[in-house]
Short mmCIF file of C-alpha atoms and ligand atoms in Angstrom, two decimals:
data_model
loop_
_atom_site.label_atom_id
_atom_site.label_comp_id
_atom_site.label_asym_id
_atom_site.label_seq_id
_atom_site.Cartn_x
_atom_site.Cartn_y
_atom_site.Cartn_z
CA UNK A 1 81.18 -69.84 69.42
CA UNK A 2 84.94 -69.75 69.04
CA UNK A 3 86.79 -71.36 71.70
CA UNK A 4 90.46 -70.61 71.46
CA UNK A 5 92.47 -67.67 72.56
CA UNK A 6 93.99 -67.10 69.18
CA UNK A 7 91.08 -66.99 67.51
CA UNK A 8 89.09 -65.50 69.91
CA UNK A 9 91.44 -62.28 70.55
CA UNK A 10 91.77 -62.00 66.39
CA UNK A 11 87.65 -61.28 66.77
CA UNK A 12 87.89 -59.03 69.10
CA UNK A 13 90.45 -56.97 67.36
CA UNK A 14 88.86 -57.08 64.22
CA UNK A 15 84.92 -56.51 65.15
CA UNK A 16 85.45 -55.49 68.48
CA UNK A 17 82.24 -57.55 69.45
CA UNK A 18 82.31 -60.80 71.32
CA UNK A 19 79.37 -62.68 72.81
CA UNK A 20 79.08 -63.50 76.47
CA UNK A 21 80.54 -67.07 76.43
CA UNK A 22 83.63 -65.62 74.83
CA UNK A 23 84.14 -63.07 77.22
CA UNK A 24 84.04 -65.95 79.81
CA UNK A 25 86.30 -67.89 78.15
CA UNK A 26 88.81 -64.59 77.92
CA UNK A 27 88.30 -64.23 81.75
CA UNK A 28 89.05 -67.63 82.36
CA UNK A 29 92.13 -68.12 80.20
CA UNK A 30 95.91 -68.12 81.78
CA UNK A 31 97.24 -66.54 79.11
CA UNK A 32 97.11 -63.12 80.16
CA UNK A 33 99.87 -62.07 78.46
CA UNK A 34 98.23 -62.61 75.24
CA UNK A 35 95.10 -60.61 76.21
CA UNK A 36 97.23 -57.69 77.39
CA UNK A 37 99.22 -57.39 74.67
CA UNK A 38 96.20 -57.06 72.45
CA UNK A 39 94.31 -54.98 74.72
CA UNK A 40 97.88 -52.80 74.51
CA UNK A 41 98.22 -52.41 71.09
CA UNK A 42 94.62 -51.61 70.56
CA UNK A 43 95.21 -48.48 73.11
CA UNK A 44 97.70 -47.43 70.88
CA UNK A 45 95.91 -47.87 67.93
CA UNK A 46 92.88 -45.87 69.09
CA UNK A 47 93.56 -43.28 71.72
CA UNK A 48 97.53 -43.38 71.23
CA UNK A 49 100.55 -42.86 73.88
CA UNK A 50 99.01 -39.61 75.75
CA UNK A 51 97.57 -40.33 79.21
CA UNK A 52 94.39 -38.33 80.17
CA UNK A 53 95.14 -36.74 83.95
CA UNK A 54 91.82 -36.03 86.17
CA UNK A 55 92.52 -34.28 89.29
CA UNK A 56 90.37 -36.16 91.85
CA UNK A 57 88.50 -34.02 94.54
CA UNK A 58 87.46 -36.15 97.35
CA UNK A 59 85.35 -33.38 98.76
CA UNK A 60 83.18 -35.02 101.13
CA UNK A 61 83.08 -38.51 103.21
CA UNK A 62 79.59 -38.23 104.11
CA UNK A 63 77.16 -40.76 103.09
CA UNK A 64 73.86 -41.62 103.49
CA UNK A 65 74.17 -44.95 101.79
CA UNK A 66 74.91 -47.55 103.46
CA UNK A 67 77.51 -49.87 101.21
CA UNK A 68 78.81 -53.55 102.50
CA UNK A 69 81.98 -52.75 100.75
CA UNK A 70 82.51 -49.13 101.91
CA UNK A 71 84.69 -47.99 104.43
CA UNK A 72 82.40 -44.55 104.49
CA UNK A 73 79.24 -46.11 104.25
CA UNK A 74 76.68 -44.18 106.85
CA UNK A 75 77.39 -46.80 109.67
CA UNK A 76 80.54 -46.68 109.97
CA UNK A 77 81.42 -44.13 113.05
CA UNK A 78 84.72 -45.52 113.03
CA UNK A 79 86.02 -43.17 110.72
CA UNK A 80 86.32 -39.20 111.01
CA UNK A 81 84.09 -37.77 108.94
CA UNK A 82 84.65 -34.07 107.10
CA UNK A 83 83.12 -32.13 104.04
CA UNK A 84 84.58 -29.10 102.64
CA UNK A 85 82.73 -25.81 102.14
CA UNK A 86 82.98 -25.00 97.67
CA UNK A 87 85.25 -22.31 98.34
CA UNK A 88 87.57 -24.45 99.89
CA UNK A 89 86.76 -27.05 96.49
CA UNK A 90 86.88 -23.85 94.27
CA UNK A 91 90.19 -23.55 95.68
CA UNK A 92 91.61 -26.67 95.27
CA UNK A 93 90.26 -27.10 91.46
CA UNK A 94 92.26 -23.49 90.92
CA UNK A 95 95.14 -24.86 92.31
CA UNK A 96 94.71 -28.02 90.52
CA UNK A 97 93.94 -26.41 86.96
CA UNK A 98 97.44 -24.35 87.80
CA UNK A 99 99.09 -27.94 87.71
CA UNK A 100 98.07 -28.03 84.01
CA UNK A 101 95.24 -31.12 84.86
CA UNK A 102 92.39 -30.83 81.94
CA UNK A 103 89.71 -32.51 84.08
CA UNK A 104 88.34 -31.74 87.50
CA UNK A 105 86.87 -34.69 89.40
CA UNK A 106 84.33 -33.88 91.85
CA UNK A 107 84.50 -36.82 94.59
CA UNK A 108 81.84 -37.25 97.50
CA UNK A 109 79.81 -39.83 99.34
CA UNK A 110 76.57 -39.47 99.03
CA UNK A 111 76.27 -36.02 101.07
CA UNK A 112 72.77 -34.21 101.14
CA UNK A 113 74.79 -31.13 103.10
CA UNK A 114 75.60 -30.20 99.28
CA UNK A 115 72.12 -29.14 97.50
CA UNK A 116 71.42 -28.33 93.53
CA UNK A 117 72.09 -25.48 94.14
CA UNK A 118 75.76 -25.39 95.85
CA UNK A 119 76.86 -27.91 93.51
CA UNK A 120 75.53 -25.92 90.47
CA UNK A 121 77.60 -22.74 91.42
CA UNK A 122 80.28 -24.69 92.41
CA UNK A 123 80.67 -26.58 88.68
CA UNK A 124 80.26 -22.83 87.26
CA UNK A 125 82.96 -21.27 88.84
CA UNK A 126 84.88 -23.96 88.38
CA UNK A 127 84.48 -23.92 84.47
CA UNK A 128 85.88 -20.62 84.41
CA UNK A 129 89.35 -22.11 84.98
CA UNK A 130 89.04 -23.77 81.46
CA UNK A 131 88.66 -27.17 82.77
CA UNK A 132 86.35 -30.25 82.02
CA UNK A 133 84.24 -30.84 85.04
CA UNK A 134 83.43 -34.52 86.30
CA UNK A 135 80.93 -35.67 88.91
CA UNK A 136 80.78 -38.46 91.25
CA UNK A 137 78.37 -37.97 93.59
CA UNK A 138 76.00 -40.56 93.15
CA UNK A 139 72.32 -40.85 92.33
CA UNK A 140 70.41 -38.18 92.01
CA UNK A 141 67.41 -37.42 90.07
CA UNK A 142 66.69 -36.73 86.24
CA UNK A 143 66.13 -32.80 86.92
CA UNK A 144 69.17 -32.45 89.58
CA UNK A 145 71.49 -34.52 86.81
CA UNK A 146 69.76 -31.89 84.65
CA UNK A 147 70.77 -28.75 86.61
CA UNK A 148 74.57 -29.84 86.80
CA UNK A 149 74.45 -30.09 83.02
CA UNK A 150 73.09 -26.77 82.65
CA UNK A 151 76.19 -25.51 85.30
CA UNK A 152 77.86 -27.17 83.03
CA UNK A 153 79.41 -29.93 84.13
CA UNK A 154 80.90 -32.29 81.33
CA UNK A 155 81.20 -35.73 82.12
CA UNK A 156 79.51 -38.05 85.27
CA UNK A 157 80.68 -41.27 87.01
CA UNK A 158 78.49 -44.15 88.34
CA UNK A 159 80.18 -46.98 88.66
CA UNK A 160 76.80 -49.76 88.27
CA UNK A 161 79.55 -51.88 90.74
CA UNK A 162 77.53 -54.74 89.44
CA UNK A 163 74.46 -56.18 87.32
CA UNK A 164 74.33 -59.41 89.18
CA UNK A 165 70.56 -58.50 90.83
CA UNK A 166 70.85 -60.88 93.93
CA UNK A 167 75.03 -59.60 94.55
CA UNK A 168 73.74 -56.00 94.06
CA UNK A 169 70.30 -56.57 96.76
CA UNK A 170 72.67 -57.94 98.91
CA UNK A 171 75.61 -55.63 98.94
CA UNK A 172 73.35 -52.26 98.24
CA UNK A 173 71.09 -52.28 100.88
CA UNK A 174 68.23 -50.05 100.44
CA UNK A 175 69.18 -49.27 96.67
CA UNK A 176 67.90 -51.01 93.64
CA UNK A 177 69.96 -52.32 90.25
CA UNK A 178 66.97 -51.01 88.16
CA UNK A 179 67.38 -47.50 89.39
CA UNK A 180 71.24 -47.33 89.08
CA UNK A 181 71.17 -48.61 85.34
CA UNK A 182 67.98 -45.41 85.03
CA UNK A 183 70.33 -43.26 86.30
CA UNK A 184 73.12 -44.10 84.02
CA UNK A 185 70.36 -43.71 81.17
CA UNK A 186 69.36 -40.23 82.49
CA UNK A 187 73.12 -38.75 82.51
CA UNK A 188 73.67 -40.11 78.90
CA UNK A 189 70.30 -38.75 77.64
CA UNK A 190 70.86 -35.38 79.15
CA UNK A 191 74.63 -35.59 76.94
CA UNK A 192 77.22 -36.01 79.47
CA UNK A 193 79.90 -38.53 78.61
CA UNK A 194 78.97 -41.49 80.16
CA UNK A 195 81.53 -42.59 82.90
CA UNK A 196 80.85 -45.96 84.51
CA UNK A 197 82.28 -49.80 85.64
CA UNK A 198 82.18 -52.09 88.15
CA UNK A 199 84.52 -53.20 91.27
CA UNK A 200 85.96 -57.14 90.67
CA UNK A 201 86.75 -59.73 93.49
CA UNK A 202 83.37 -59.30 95.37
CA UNK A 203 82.71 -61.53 97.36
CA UNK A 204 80.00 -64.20 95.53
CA UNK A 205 80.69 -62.61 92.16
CA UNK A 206 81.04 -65.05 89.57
CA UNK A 207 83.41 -64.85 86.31
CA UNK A 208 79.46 -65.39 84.64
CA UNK A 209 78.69 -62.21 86.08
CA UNK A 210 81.31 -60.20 85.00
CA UNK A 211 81.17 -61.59 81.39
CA UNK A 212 77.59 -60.06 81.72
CA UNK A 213 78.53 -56.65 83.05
CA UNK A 214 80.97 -56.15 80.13
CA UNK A 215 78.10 -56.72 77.78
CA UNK A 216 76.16 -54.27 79.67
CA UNK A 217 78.75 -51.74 79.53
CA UNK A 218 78.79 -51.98 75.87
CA UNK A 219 75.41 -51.68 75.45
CA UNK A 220 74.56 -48.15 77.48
CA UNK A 221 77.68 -47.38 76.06
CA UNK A 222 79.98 -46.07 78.61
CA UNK A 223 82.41 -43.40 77.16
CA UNK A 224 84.53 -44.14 80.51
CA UNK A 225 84.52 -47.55 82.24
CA UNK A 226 86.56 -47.77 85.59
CA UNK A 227 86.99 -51.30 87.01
CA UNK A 228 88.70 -51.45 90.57
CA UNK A 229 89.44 -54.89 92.02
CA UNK A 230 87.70 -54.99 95.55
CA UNK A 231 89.73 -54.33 98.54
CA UNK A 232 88.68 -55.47 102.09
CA UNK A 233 87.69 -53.03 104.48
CA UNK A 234 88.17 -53.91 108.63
CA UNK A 235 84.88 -51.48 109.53
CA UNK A 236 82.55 -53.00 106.79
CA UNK A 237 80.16 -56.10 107.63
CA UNK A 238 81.06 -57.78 104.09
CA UNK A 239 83.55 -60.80 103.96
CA UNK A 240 87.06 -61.72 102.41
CA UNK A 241 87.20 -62.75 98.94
CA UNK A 242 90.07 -65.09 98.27
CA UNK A 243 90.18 -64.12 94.64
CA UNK A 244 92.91 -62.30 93.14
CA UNK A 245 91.57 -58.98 92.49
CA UNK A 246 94.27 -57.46 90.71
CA UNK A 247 94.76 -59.76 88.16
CA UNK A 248 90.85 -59.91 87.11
CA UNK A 249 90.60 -56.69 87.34
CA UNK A 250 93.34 -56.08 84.64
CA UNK A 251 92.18 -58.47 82.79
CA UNK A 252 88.50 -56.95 82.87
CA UNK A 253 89.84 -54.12 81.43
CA UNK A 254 91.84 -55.50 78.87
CA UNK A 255 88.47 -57.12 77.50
CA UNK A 256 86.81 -53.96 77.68
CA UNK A 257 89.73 -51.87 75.33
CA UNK A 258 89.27 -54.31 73.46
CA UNK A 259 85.43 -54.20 72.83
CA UNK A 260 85.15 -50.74 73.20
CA UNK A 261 88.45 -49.64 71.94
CA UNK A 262 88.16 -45.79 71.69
CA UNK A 263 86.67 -45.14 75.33
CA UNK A 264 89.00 -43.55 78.26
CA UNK A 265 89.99 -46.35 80.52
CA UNK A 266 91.22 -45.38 83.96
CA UNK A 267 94.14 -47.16 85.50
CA UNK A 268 92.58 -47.07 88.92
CA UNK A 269 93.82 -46.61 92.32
CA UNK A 270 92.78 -49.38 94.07
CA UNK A 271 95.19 -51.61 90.81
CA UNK A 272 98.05 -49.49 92.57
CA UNK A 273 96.92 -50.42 95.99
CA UNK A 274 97.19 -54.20 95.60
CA UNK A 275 100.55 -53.68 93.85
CA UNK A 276 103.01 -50.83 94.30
CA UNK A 277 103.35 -50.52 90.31
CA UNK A 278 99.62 -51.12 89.28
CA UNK A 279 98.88 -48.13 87.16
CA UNK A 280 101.83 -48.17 85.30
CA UNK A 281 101.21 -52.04 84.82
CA UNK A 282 97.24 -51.08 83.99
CA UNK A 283 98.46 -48.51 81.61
CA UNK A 284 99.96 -51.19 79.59
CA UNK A 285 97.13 -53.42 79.07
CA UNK A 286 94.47 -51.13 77.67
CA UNK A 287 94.18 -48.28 80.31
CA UNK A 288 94.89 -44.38 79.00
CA UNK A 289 93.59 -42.53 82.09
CA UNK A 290 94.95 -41.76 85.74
CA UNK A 291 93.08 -39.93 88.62
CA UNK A 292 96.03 -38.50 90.50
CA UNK A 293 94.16 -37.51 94.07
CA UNK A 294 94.21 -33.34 94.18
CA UNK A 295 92.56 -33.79 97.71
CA UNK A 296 94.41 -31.95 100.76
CA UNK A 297 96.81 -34.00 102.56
CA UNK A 298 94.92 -33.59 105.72
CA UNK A 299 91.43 -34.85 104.47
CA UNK A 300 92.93 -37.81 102.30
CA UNK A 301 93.44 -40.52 104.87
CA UNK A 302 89.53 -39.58 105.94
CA UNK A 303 88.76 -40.52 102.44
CA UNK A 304 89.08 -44.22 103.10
CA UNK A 305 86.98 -46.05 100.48
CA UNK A 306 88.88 -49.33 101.48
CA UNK A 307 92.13 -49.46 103.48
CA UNK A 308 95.83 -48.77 102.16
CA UNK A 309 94.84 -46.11 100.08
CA UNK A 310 98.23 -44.31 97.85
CA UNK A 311 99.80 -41.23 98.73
CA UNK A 312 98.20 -40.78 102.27
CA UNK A 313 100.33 -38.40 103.43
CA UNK A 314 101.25 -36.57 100.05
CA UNK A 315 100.51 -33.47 98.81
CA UNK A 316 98.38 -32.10 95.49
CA UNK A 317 101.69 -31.17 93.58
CA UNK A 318 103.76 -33.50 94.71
CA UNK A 319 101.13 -36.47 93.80
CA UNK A 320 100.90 -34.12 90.30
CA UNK A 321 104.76 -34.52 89.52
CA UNK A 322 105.09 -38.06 90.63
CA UNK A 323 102.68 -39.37 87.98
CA UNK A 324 104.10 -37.55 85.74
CA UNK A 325 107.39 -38.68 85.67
CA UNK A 326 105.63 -42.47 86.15
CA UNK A 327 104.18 -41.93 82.92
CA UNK A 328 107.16 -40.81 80.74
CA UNK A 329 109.21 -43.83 82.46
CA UNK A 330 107.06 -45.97 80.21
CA UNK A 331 107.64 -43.89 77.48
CA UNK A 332 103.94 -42.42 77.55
CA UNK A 333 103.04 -38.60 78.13
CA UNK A 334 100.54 -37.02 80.15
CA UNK A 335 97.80 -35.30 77.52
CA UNK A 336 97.24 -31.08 77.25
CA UNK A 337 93.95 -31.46 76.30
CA UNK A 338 90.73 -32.02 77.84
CA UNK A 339 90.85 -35.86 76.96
CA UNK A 340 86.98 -35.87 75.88
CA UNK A 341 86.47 -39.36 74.28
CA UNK A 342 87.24 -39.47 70.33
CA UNK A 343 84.25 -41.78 69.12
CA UNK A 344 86.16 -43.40 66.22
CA UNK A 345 83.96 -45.87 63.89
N1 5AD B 26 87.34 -51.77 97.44
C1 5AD B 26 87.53 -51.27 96.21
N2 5AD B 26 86.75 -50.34 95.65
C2 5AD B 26 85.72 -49.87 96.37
N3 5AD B 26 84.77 -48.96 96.10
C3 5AD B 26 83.95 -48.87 97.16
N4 5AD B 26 84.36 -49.69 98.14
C4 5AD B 26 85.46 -50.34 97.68
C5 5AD B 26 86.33 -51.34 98.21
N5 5AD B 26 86.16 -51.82 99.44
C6 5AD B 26 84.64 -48.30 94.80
C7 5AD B 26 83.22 -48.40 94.24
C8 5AD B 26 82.80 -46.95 94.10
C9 5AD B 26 84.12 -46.24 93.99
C10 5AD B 26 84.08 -44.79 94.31
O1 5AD B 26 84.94 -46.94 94.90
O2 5AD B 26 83.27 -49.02 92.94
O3 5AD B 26 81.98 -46.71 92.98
FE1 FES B 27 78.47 -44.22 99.95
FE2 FES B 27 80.25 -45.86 99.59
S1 FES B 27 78.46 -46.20 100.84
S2 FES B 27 80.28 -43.85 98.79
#
């Protein structure tokens, strides 16, 4: 066990493999700047200066899930609540593939109003506009996972939020640990690339716990890892957390670029919600991805994961245009391809 910075970030660029009490010791360091600038010039290295655009569809607020963290968990009836019908989504992907974005994003609480079948025509016509197609729609079973491979869908998200068992119990009520991580094993058997991560700042979580849900990240592995720092939400039954988010967020997924250095690392959302210029800060520690939101302006503020949300009141093309120029401020471009993860060894 190394237990210096120096030496520990020349390991990590080299074999891109550290053990848990190194990872710790990364998360606990003040010398951020150091891990960044690794993490940076790692991004380069591997997956270069293009940034990967997905056009996020947030096509549903329905859940039947009942999240301490969510502002549209199922008890909630503060908020308004509104799913679209798939010509509507159809719609907006055409429109959003028109905008040149590579990657669709299909966005929903947990909503049973959408069943195999829906969602299976909905990914095929969608493919016809010569897009990747991403879900996020939760846990479902091996054969329903199964059919929206065989619609062809590319690519699914499940964020495992976290492995700590007794946070998860507690924060995930009615769902189990063991059957998110079987459902992340089901989407990679049945070949889609593997999108996944964690949220940072719960509170309870401890710096241990994160150090293990890196590890597990690497193992499945994850082609995509997302890690949002936790933002409190007024309608949920969870506490504050006094941590700083933001920063352990970042610095989450500067470790993670560095141990997995070729996957697609979102610069998330919630980063730019805690600070006005977060994706363009995540972007330069280790992050090659952004999810501008392709939703219509009247939905988005319904969307409300956790208060504060970007862009409420903007629309698809204008939220299309303003990353863009974001992007080429920090002398980065936004990619023409379809931004599938280059597995380099
Ligand atoms: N703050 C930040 N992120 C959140 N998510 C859910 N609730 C919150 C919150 N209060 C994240 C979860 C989920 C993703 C869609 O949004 O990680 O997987
Ligand atoms: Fe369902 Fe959050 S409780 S998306």
């Amino acid at each position: 066990m190394i237990n210096d910075i120096t030496s520990i970030l020349e390991k990590a660029i080299k074999l891109h493999s550290l053990n848990e009490r190194e990872i710790l010791y990364l998360l606990k360091t003040e010398k951020n700047d150091k891990l960044f600038s690794a993490a940076d010039k790692i991004r380069e290295e591997y997956v270069g200066d293009e940034v990967h655009l997905r056009a996020l569809i947030e096509f549903s607020n329905y859940c039947k899930q009942n999240c301490l963290y969510c502002g549209i968990r199922k008890d909630n009836t503060k908020i308004i609540r509104y799913r679209l019908v798939p010509q509507e989504i159809i719609n907006l992907a055409k429109k959003a593939a028109n905008y040149g974005y590579k990657t669709i994003v299909l966005q929903s609480g947990e909503d049973l109003y959408y069943t195999v079948d829906i969602i299976s025509k909905m990914i095929f016509e969608i493919k016809k506009f010569d897009v990747a197609v991403t879900l996020s729609i939760g846990e479902k079973t091996f054969e329903e996972y199964k059919a929206y491979r065989k619609a062809g869908a590319d690519r699914y998200l499940l964020r495992i939020e976290t492995t700590d068992e007794m946070l998860y119990d507690r924060l995930d009520p009615c769902m189990s640990l063991k059957n998110r991580m079987n459902c992340l094993e089901d989407i990679k058997k049945l070949g889609y690339e593997v999108g996944s991560g964690i949220m940072v700042g719960l509170p309870g979580q401890t710096l241990e716990s994160i150090a293990k849900d890196i590890v597990y990240l690497k193992s499945i592995p994850v082609d995509m890892a997302g890690i949002g720092p936790f933002i409190y939400h007024p309608g949920t039954p969870i506490e504050k957390s006094e941590c700083n988010s933001f920063d352990l967020a970042l610095k989450v997924m500067a470790i993670l670029r560095l141990l997995m250095p070729d996957i697609n690392i979102p610069a998330t959302t919630a980063m730019e919600t805690l600070n006005p210029n977060g994706r363009l800060i995540a972007l330069q520690c280790g992050a090659n991805v952004v999810m501008p939101n392709a939703t219509e302006t009247q939905y988005r503020r319904h969307y409300e994961i956790y208060p504060g949300k970007i862009c409420p009141g903007d629309s698809p093309g204008h939220c299309r245009f303003c990353i863009e120029n974001k992007i080429k401020s920090i002398n980065r471009y936004a990619a023409k391809n379809k931004g599938y993860r280059r597995i380099i060894n």
